[in-house]
Coordinates of C-alpha atoms in Angstrom, one line a residue:
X965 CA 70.7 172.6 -103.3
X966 CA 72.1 174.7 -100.6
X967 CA 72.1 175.7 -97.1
X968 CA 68.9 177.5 -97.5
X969 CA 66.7 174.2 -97.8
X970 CA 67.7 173.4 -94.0
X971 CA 65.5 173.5 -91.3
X972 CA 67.4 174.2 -87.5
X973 CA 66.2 170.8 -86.7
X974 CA 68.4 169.8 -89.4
X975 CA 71.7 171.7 -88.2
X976 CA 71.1 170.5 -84.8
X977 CA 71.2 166.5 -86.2
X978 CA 74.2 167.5 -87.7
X979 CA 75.6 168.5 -85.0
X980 CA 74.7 165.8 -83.1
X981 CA 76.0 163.5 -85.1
X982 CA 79.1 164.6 -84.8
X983 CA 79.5 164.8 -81.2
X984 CA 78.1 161.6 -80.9
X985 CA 81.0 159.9 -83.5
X986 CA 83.5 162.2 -81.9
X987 CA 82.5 160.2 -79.0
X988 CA 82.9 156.6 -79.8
X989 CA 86.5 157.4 -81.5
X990 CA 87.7 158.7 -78.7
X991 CA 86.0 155.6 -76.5
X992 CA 87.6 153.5 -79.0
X993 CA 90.4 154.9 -78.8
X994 CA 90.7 154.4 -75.2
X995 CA 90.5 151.2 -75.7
X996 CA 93.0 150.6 -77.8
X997 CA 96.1 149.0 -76.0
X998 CA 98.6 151.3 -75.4
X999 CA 102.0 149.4 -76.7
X1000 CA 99.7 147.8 -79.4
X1001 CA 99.7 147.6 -83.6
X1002 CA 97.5 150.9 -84.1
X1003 CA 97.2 149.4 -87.8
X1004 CA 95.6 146.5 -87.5
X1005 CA 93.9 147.2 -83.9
X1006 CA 96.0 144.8 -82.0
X1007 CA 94.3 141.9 -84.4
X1008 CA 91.3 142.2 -82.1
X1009 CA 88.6 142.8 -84.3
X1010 CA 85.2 140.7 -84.1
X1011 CA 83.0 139.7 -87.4
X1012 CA 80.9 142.3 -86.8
X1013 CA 83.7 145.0 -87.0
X1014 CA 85.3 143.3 -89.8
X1015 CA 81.8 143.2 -91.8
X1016 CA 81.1 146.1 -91.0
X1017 CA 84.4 147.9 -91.8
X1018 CA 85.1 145.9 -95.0
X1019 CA 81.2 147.0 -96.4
X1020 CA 82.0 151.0 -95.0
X1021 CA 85.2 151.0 -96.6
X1022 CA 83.4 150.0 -99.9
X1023 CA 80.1 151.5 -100.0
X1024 CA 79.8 156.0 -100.0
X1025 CA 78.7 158.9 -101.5
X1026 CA 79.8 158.0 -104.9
X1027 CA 78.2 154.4 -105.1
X1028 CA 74.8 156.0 -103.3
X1029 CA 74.7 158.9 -106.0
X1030 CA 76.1 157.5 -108.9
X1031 CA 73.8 153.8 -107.8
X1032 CA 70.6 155.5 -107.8
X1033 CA 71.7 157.2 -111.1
X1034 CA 72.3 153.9 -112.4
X1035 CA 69.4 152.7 -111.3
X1036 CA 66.9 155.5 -112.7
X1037 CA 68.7 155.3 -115.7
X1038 CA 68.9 151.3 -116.2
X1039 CA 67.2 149.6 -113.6
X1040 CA 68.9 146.4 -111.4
X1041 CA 71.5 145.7 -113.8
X1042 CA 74.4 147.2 -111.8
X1043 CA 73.6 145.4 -108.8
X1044 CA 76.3 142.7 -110.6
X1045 CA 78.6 145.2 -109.3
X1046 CA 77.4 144.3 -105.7
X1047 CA 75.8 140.9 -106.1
X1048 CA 78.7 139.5 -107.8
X1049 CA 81.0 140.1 -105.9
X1050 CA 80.4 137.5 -102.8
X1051 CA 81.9 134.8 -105.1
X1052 CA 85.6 136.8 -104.5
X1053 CA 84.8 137.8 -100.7
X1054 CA 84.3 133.9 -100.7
X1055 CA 87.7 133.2 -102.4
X1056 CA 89.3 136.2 -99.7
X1057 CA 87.8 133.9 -96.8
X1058 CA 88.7 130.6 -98.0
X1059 CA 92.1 131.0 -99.9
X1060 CA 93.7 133.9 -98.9
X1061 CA 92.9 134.8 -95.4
X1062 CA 94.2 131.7 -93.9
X1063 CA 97.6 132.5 -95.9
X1064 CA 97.5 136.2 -94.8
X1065 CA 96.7 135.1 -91.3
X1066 CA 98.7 132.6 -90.8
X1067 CA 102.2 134.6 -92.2
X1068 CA 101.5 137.6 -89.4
X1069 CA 101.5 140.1 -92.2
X1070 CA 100.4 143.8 -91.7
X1071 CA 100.2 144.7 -95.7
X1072 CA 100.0 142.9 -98.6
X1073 CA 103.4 143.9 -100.2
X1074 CA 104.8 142.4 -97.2
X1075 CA 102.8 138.8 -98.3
X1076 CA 104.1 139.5 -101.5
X1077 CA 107.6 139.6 -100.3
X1078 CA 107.5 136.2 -98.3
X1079 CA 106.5 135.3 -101.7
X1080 CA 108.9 136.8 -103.7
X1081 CA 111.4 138.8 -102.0
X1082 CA 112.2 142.3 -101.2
X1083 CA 112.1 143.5 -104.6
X1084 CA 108.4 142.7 -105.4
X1085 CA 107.4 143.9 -101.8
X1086 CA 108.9 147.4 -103.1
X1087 CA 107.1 147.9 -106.1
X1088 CA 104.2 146.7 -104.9
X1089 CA 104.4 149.1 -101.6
X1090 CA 104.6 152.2 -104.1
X1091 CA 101.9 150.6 -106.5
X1092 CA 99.4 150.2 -103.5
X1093 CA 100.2 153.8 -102.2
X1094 CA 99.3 155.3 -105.9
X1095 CA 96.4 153.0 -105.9
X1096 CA 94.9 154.4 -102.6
X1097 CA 95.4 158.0 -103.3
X1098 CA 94.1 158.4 -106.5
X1099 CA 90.9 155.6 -106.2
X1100 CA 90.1 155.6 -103.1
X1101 CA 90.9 159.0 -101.7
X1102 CA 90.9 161.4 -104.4
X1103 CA 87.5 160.2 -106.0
X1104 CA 86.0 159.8 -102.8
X1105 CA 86.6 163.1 -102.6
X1106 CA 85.7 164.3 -105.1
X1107 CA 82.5 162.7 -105.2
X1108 CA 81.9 163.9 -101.4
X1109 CA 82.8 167.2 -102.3
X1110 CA 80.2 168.1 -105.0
X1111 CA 77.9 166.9 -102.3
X1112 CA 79.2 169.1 -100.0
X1113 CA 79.7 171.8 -102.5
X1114 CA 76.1 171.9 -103.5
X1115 CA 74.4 171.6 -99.9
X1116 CA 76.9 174.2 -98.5
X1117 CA 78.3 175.9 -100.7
X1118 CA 82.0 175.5 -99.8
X1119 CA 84.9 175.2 -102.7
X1120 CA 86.2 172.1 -103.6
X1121 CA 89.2 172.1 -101.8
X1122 CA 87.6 173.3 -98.7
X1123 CA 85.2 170.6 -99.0
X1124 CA 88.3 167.8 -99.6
X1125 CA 89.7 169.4 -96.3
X1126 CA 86.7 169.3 -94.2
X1127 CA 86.1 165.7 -95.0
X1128 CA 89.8 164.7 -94.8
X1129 CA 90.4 166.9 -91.4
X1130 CA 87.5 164.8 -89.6
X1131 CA 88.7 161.3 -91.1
X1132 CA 92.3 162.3 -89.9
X1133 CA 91.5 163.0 -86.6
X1134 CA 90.2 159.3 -86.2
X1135 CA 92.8 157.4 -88.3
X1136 CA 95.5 159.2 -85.9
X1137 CA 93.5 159.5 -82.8
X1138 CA 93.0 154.9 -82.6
X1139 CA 94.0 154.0 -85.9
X1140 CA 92.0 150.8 -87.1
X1141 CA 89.9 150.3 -83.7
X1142 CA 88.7 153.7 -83.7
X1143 CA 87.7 153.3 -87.9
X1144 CA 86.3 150.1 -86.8
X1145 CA 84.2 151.0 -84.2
X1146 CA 83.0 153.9 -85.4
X1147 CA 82.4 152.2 -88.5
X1148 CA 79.6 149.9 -87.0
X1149 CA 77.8 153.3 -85.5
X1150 CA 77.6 154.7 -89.3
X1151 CA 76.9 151.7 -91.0
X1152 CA 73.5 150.9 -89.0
X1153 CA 72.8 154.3 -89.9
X1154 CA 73.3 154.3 -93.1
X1155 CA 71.4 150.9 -93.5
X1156 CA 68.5 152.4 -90.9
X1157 CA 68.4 155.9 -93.1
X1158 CA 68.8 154.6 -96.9
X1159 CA 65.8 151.8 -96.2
X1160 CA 63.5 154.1 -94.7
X1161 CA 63.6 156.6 -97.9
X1162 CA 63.1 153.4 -100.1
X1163 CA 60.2 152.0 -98.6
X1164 CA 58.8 155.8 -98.0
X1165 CA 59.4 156.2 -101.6
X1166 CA 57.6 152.9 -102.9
X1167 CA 54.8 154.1 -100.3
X1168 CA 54.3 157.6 -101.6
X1169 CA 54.5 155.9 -105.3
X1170 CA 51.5 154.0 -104.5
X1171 CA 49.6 156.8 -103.5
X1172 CA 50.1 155.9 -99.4
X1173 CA 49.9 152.6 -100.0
X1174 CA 53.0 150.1 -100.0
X1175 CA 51.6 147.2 -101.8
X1176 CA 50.0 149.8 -104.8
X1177 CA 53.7 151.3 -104.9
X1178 CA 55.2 147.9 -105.7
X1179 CA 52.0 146.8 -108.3
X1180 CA 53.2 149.9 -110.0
X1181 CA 57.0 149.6 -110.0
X1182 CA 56.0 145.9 -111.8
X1183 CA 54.3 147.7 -114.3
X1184 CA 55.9 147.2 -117.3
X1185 CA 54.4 150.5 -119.2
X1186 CA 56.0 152.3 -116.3
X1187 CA 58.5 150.6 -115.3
X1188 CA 60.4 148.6 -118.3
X1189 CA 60.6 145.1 -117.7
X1190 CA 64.5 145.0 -118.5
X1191 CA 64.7 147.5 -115.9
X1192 CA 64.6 143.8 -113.0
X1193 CA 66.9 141.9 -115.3
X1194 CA 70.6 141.4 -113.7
X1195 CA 71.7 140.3 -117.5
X1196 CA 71.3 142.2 -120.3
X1197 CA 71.8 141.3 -123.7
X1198 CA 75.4 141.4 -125.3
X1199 CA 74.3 144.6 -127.8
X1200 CA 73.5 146.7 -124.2
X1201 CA 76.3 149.5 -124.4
X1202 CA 76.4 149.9 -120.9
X1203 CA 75.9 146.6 -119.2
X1204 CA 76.0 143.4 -121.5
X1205 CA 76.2 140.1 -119.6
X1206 CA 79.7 138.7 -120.4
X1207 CA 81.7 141.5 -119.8
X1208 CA 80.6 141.2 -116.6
X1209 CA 80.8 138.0 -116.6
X1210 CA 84.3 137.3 -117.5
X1211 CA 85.5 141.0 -116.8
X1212 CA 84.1 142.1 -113.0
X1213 CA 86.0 138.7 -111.5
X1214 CA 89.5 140.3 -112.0
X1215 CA 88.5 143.7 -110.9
X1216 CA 87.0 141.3 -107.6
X1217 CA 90.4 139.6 -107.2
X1218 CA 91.8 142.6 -106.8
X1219 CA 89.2 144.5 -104.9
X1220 CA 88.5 142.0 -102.6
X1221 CA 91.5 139.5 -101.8
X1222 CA 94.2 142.2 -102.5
X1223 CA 93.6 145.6 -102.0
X1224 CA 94.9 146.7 -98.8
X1225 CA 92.0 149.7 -97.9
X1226 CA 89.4 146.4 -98.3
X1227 CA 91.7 143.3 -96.9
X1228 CA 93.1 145.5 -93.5
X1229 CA 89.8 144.5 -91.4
X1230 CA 90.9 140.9 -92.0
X1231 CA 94.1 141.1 -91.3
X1232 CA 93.4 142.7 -87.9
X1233 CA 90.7 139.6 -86.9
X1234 CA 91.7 137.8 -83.4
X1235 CA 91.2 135.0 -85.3
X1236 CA 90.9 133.1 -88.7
X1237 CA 87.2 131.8 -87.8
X1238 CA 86.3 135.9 -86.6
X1239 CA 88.1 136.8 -90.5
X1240 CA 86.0 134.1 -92.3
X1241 CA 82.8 134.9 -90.3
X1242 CA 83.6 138.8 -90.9
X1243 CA 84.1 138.2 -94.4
X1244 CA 80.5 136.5 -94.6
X1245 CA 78.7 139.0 -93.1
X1246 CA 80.0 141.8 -96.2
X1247 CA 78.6 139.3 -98.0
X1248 CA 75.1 139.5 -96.5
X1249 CA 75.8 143.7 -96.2
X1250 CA 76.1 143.7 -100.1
X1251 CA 72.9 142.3 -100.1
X1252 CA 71.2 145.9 -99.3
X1253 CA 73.4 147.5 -101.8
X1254 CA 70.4 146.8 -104.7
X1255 CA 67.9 147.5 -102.0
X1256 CA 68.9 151.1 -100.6
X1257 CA 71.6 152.7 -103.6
X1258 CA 69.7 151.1 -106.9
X1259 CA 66.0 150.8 -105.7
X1260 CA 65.3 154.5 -104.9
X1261 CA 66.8 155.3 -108.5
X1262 CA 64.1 153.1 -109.6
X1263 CA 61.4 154.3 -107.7
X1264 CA 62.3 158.1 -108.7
X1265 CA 62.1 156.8 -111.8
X1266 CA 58.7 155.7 -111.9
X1267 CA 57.4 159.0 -110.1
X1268 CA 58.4 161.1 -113.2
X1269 CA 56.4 158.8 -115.4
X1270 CA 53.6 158.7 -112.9
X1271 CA 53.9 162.5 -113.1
X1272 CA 54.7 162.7 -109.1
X1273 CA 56.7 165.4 -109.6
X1274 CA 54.4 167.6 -111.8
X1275 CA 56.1 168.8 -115.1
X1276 CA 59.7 169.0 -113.4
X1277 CA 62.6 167.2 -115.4
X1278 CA 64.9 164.9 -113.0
X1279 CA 68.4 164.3 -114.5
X1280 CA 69.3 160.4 -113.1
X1281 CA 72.7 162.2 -111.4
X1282 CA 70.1 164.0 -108.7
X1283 CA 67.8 160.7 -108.3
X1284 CA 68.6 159.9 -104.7
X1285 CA 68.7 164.0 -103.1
X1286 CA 65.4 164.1 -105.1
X1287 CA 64.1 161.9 -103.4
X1288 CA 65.2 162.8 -99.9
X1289 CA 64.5 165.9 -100.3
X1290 CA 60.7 165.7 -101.5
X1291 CA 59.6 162.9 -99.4
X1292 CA 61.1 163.2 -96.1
X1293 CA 60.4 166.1 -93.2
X1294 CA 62.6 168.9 -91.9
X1295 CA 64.9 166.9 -89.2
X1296 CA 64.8 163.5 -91.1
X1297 CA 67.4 165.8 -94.2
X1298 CA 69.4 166.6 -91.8
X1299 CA 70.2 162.6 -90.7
X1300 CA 70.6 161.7 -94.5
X1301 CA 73.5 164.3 -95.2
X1302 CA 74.7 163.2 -91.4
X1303 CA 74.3 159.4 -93.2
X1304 CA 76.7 161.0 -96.2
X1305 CA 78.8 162.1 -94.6
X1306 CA 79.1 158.9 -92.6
X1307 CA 80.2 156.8 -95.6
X1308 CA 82.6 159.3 -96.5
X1309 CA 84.6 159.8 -93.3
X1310 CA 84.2 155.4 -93.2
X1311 CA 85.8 155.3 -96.6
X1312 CA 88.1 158.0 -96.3
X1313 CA 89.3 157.0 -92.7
X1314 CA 89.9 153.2 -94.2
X1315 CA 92.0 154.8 -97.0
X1316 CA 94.1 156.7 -94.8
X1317 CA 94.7 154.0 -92.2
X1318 CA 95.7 151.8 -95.2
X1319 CA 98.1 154.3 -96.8
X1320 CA 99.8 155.1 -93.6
X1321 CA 100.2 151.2 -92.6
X1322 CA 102.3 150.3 -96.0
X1323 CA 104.1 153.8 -96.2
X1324 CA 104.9 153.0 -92.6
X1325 CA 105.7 149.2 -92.5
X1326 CA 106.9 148.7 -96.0
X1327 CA 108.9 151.4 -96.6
X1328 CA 109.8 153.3 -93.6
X1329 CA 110.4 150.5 -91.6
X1330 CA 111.7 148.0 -93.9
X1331 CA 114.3 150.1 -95.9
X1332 CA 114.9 153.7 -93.4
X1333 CA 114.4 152.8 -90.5
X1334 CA 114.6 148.6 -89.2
X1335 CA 114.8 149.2 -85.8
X1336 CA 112.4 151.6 -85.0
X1337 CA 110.4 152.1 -81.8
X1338 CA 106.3 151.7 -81.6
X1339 CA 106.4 155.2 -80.8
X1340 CA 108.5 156.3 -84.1
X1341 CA 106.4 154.2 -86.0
X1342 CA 103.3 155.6 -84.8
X1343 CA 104.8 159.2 -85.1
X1344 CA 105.5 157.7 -88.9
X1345 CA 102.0 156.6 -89.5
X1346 CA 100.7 159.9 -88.3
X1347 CA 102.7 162.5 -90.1
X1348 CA 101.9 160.4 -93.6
X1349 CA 98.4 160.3 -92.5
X1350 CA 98.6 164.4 -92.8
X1351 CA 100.7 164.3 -95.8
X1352 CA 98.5 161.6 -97.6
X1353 CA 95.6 164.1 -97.1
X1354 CA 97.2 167.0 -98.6
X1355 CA 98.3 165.0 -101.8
X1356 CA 94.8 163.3 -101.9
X1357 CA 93.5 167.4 -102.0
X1358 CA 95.6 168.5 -105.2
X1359 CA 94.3 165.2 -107.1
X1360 CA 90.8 166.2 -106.0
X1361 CA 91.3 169.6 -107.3
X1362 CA 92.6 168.3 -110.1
X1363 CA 90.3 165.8 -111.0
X1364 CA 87.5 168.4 -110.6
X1365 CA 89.0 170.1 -113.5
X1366 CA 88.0 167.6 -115.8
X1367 CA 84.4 168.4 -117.2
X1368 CA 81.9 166.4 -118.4
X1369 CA 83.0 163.2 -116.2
X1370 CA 80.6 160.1 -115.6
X1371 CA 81.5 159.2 -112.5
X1372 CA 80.0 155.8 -112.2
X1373 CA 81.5 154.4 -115.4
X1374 CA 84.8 156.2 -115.0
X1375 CA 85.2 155.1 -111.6
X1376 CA 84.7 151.4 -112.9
X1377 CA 86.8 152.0 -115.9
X1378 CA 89.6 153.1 -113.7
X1379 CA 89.6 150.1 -111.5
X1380 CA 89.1 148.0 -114.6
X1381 CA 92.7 149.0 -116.1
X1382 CA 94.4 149.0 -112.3
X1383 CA 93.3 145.5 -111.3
X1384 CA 94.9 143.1 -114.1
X1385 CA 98.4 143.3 -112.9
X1386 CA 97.7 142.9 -109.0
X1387 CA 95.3 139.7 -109.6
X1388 CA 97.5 138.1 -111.7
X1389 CA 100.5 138.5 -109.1
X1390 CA 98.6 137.8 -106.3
X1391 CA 96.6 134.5 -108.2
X1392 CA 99.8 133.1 -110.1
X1393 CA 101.7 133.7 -106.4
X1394 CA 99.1 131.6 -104.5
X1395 CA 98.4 129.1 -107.2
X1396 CA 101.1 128.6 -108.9
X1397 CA 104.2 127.7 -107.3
X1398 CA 106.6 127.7 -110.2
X1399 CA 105.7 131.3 -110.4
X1400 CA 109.3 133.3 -109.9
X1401 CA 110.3 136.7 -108.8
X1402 CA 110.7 137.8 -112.3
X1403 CA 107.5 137.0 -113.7
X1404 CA 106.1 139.1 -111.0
X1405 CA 108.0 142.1 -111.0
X1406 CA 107.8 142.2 -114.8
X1407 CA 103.8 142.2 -114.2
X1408 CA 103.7 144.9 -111.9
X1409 CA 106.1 147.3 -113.6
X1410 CA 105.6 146.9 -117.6
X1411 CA 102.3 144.9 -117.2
X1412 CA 100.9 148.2 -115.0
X1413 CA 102.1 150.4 -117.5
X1414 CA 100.3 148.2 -120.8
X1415 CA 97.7 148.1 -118.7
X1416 CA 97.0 151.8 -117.5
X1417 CA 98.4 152.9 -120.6
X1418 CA 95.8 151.0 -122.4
X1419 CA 93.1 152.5 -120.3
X1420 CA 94.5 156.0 -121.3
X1421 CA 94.3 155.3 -124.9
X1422 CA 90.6 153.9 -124.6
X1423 CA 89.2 156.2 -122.3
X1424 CA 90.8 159.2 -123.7
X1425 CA 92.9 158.9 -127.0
X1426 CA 91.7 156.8 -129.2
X1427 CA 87.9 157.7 -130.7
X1428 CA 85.5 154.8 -131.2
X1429 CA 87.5 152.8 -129.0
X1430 CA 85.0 152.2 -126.3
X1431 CA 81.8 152.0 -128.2
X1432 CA 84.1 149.1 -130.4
X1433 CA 84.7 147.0 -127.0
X1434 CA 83.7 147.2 -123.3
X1435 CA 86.1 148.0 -120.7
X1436 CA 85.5 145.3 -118.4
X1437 CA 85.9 142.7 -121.5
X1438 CA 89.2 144.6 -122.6
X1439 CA 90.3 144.0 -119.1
X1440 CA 89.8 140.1 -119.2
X1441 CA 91.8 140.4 -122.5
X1442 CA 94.7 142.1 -120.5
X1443 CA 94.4 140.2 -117.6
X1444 CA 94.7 136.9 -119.4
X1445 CA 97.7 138.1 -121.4
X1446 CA 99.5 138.9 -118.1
X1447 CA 98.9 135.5 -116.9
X1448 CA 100.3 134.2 -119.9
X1449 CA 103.1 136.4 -119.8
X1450 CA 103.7 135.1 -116.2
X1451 CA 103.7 131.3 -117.0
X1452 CA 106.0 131.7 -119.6
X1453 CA 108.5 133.9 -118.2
X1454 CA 108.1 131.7 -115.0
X1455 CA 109.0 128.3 -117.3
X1456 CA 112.4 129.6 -119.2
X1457 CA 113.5 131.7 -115.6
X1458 CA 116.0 129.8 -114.9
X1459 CA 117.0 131.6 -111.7
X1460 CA 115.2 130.3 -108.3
X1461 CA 112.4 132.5 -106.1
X1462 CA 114.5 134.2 -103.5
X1463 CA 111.6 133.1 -101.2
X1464 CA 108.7 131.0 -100.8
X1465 CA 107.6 131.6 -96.9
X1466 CA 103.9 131.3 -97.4
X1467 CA 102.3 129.4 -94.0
X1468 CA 98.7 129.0 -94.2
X1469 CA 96.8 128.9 -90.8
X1470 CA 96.4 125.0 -90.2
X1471 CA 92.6 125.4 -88.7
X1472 CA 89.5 124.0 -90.7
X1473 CA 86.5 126.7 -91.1
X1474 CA 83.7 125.8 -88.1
X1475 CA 80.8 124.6 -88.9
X1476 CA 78.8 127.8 -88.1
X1477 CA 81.3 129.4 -91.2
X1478 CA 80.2 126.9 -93.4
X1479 CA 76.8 127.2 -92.7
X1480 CA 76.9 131.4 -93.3
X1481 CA 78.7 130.6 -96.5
X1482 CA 76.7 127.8 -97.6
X1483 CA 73.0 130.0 -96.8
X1484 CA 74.7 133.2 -98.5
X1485 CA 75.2 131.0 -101.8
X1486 CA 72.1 129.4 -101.9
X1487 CA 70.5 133.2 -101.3
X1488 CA 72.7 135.0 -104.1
X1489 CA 71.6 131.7 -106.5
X1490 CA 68.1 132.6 -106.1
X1491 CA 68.6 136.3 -106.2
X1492 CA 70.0 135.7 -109.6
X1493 CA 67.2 133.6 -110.6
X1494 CA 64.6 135.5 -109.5
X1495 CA 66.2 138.8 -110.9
X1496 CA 66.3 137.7 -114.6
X1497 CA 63.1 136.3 -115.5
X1498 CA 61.7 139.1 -117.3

């Protein structure tokens, strides 16, 4: 793939495309109050924004690639990853907004240190600033830049800048509003863009006809009938059903209720019933995840059996370009790489805004400089925007070095080994109130290291060590050590919690919230059902 295969109409979407986000950041922007908390958008974000944000921030190149990989490869089955994960969106909505909300945080160390004092609001400030530059910006980097790499043939590093320099200029141009709003623009697209190539896709399949296309994607001697199962049995090496089961809900407590980059949107609602109703609506965007990332995987899939393709062999890495590429017109390529590079700039803008808000507040603020002005502290949160960017660059680099990297499985592997410790913090905080400072600080320092160090030796040390045990079951094993660990230390600590300010927003979820959440269970329930009875 390169610049060759683009038509002008193509460039000139491109460019359009541009000018027209260029545009509503800077009207965003303008909006913005002058005196007001560029971080969290003066706390003035609706649902929409928040649902929105909270789905960009999550969804990009990375997950549309490596989804439609997945699903070419395996069918449905990694729609857990997306399906599964309303039940913790839920719990953010339910049990930990109202406490988020109703402290006035701006980060989550800051939470932690109502919770537990300065201490644990330190280490976790520095643990949430690794966490964003290395999983969220650096992959997305690197994920983006291959795309990049291959369509335009730029370096990697040029192709980390490009992305970075555009995602920049909005983070320091409005902060949060101008991610927000402009996140709502890219999001339609994407949803408008990716569901157009699917149902083109299952309509070229069938030979110009829709309903053939889908009587042959339910053929079983074309399509395998495991291939619409969300559960697999325990002996599948990639996605057995309880791993996932008792494995993906800590890497959902901490992706959902605790990471910064996913909980900022939230934090920045006008009100608890706007962050519950926000929250929802992810819930409903994650929906489309199996629909526009894992179905066209599928669909390509079924065209190289069908022959579609003629004799060419289709490795499951290139499912979704194949596809984009072969069925849609000169113009209509030039809106799907526009659509790419929309999720990155979302996810990378999100990333930067949330790095600069705890380097800024809960570390700058809190231990250099107390009594600095909004203007220092905007001046702050810019220059570590910049600097966040460069560092994100040399881990893209070097992460580009390494050869021969799933990034799919790797990606989940990583988050499987980084989310132990901050769920069991964050959980044994909330929910356990003889928790002490102790226990937690213990957890995030040597609990971090067993647990990234035990990634290190099963990912890359130890030989036969993954095929011997899954990675999302070895993370359950870890995770419930560390909560063990916690309740013990927590009993024989005989020293008191230097703090225990946790205030909880005293409102009762409206009837339309319950409603949402109430339709969206009832929807995933039948999803479930109707996804595993092959």
């Amino acid at each position: 793939m390169n610049t060759q295969n683009l038509d002008a109409l193509d460039w000139i979407i491109l460019v359009a495309y541009f000018v027209v986000l260029i545009a509503i950041g800077m009207w965003a922007s303008s909006k913005a109050k002058k005196n007001g908390n560029m971080f969290l958008a003066s706390r003035s974000l609706r649902w929409h924004h928040i649902g929105f944000s909270m789905w960009g921030t999550n969804v990009g190149p990375s997950m549309l690639i490596a989804s439609a990989s997945a699903g070419f490869s395996c069918g449905v089955v990694s729609g857990n990853y997306a399906w599964y994960a309303f039940v913790f969106i839920a719990l953010l909505a339910f049990v930990f907004a109202p406490r988020y909300l109703g402290t006035g945080i701006s980060t989550l160390p800051e939470f932690m240190g109502l919770r537990f004092g300065d201490s644990t609001r330190n280490i976790l400030a520095w643990y949430t600033i690794v966490t964003i530059l290395i999983s969220w910006l650096a992959l997305t980097l690197f994920a983006g830049g291959i795309i990049i790499r291959q369509v335009f043939g730029m370096p990697m590093w040029l192709s980390a800048l490009l992305l970075l320099a555009i995602s920049a200029f909005f983070t320091m141009l409005g902060g949060l509003k101008a991610v927000a709003y402009t996140n709502v623009y890219q999001m339609v697209l994407l949803i408008l863009v990716s569901a157009t190539l699917t149902v083109v896709g299952i309509w070229k399949l069938g030979g110009e006809s829709f309903s053939q296309g889908v009587s042959i994607l339910a053929n079983p001697d074309i399509v395998p009938s495991n291939y619409w199962n969300l559960f697999q049995p325990n002996s599948d090496p990639g996605y057995p059903w309880l791993p996932i089961i008792l494995g993906y809900p800590v890497m959902g407590v901490w992706f959902w209720c605790t990471d910064q980059s996913m909980v900022q949107p939230v934090l920045a609602a006008r009100s608890l019933n706007e962050g519950q109703k926000g929250a929802n609506f992810t819930g409903w965007l994650k929906i489309l995840d199996v629909a526009i990332y894992i179905l066209p995987g599928v669909v390509c899939f079924a065209m190289v059996k069908t022959g579609f393709f003629g004799d060419v062999q289709v490795n499951a890495d290139d499912a979704y370009l194949k596809l984009v590429y072969e069925l849609f017109p000169a113009g209509m390529v030039g809106l799907v790489l526009a659509v790419l590079t929309a999720a990155l700039i979302s996810t990378i803008g999100s990333a930067l805004n949330a790095l600069s808000t705890v380097f800024t507040m809960d570390i700058y603020v809190k231990n250099i400089r107390p009594k600095a002005t909004q203007d220092e502290i905007r001046k702050t949160g810019r220059i570590v925007t910049v600097l966040g960017a460069l560092v994100s660059i040399v881990i893209t680099v070097a992460v580009d070095g390494i050869k021969g990297m799933d990034l799919f499985n790797v990606f989940q592997s990583v988050l499987s080994f980084i989310a132990p410790p901050m769920a069991a913090v964050f959980l044994m905080g909330v929910f356990f109130k003889r928790c002490t400072t102790l226990a937690a600080n213990l957890t995030l320092t040597f609990g971090t290291v067993f647990s990234i160090g035990t990634g290190i030796l099963y990912l890359w040390v130890i030989p036969g060590f993954a095929e011997a045990v899954h990675f999302m079951l070895l993370s359950f094993y870890i995770f419930v050590a560390l909560i063990v660990m916690m309740f013990f230390v927590s009993i024989y600590d005989k020293k008191a919690n230097e703090k225990h300010v946790i205030v909880a927003v005293n409102e009762k979820p409206g009837k339309g919230v319950i409603i949402a959440w109430a339709a969206l269970a009832v929807v995933m329930i039948a999803l479930y059902v109707f996804f595993n009875g092959n």
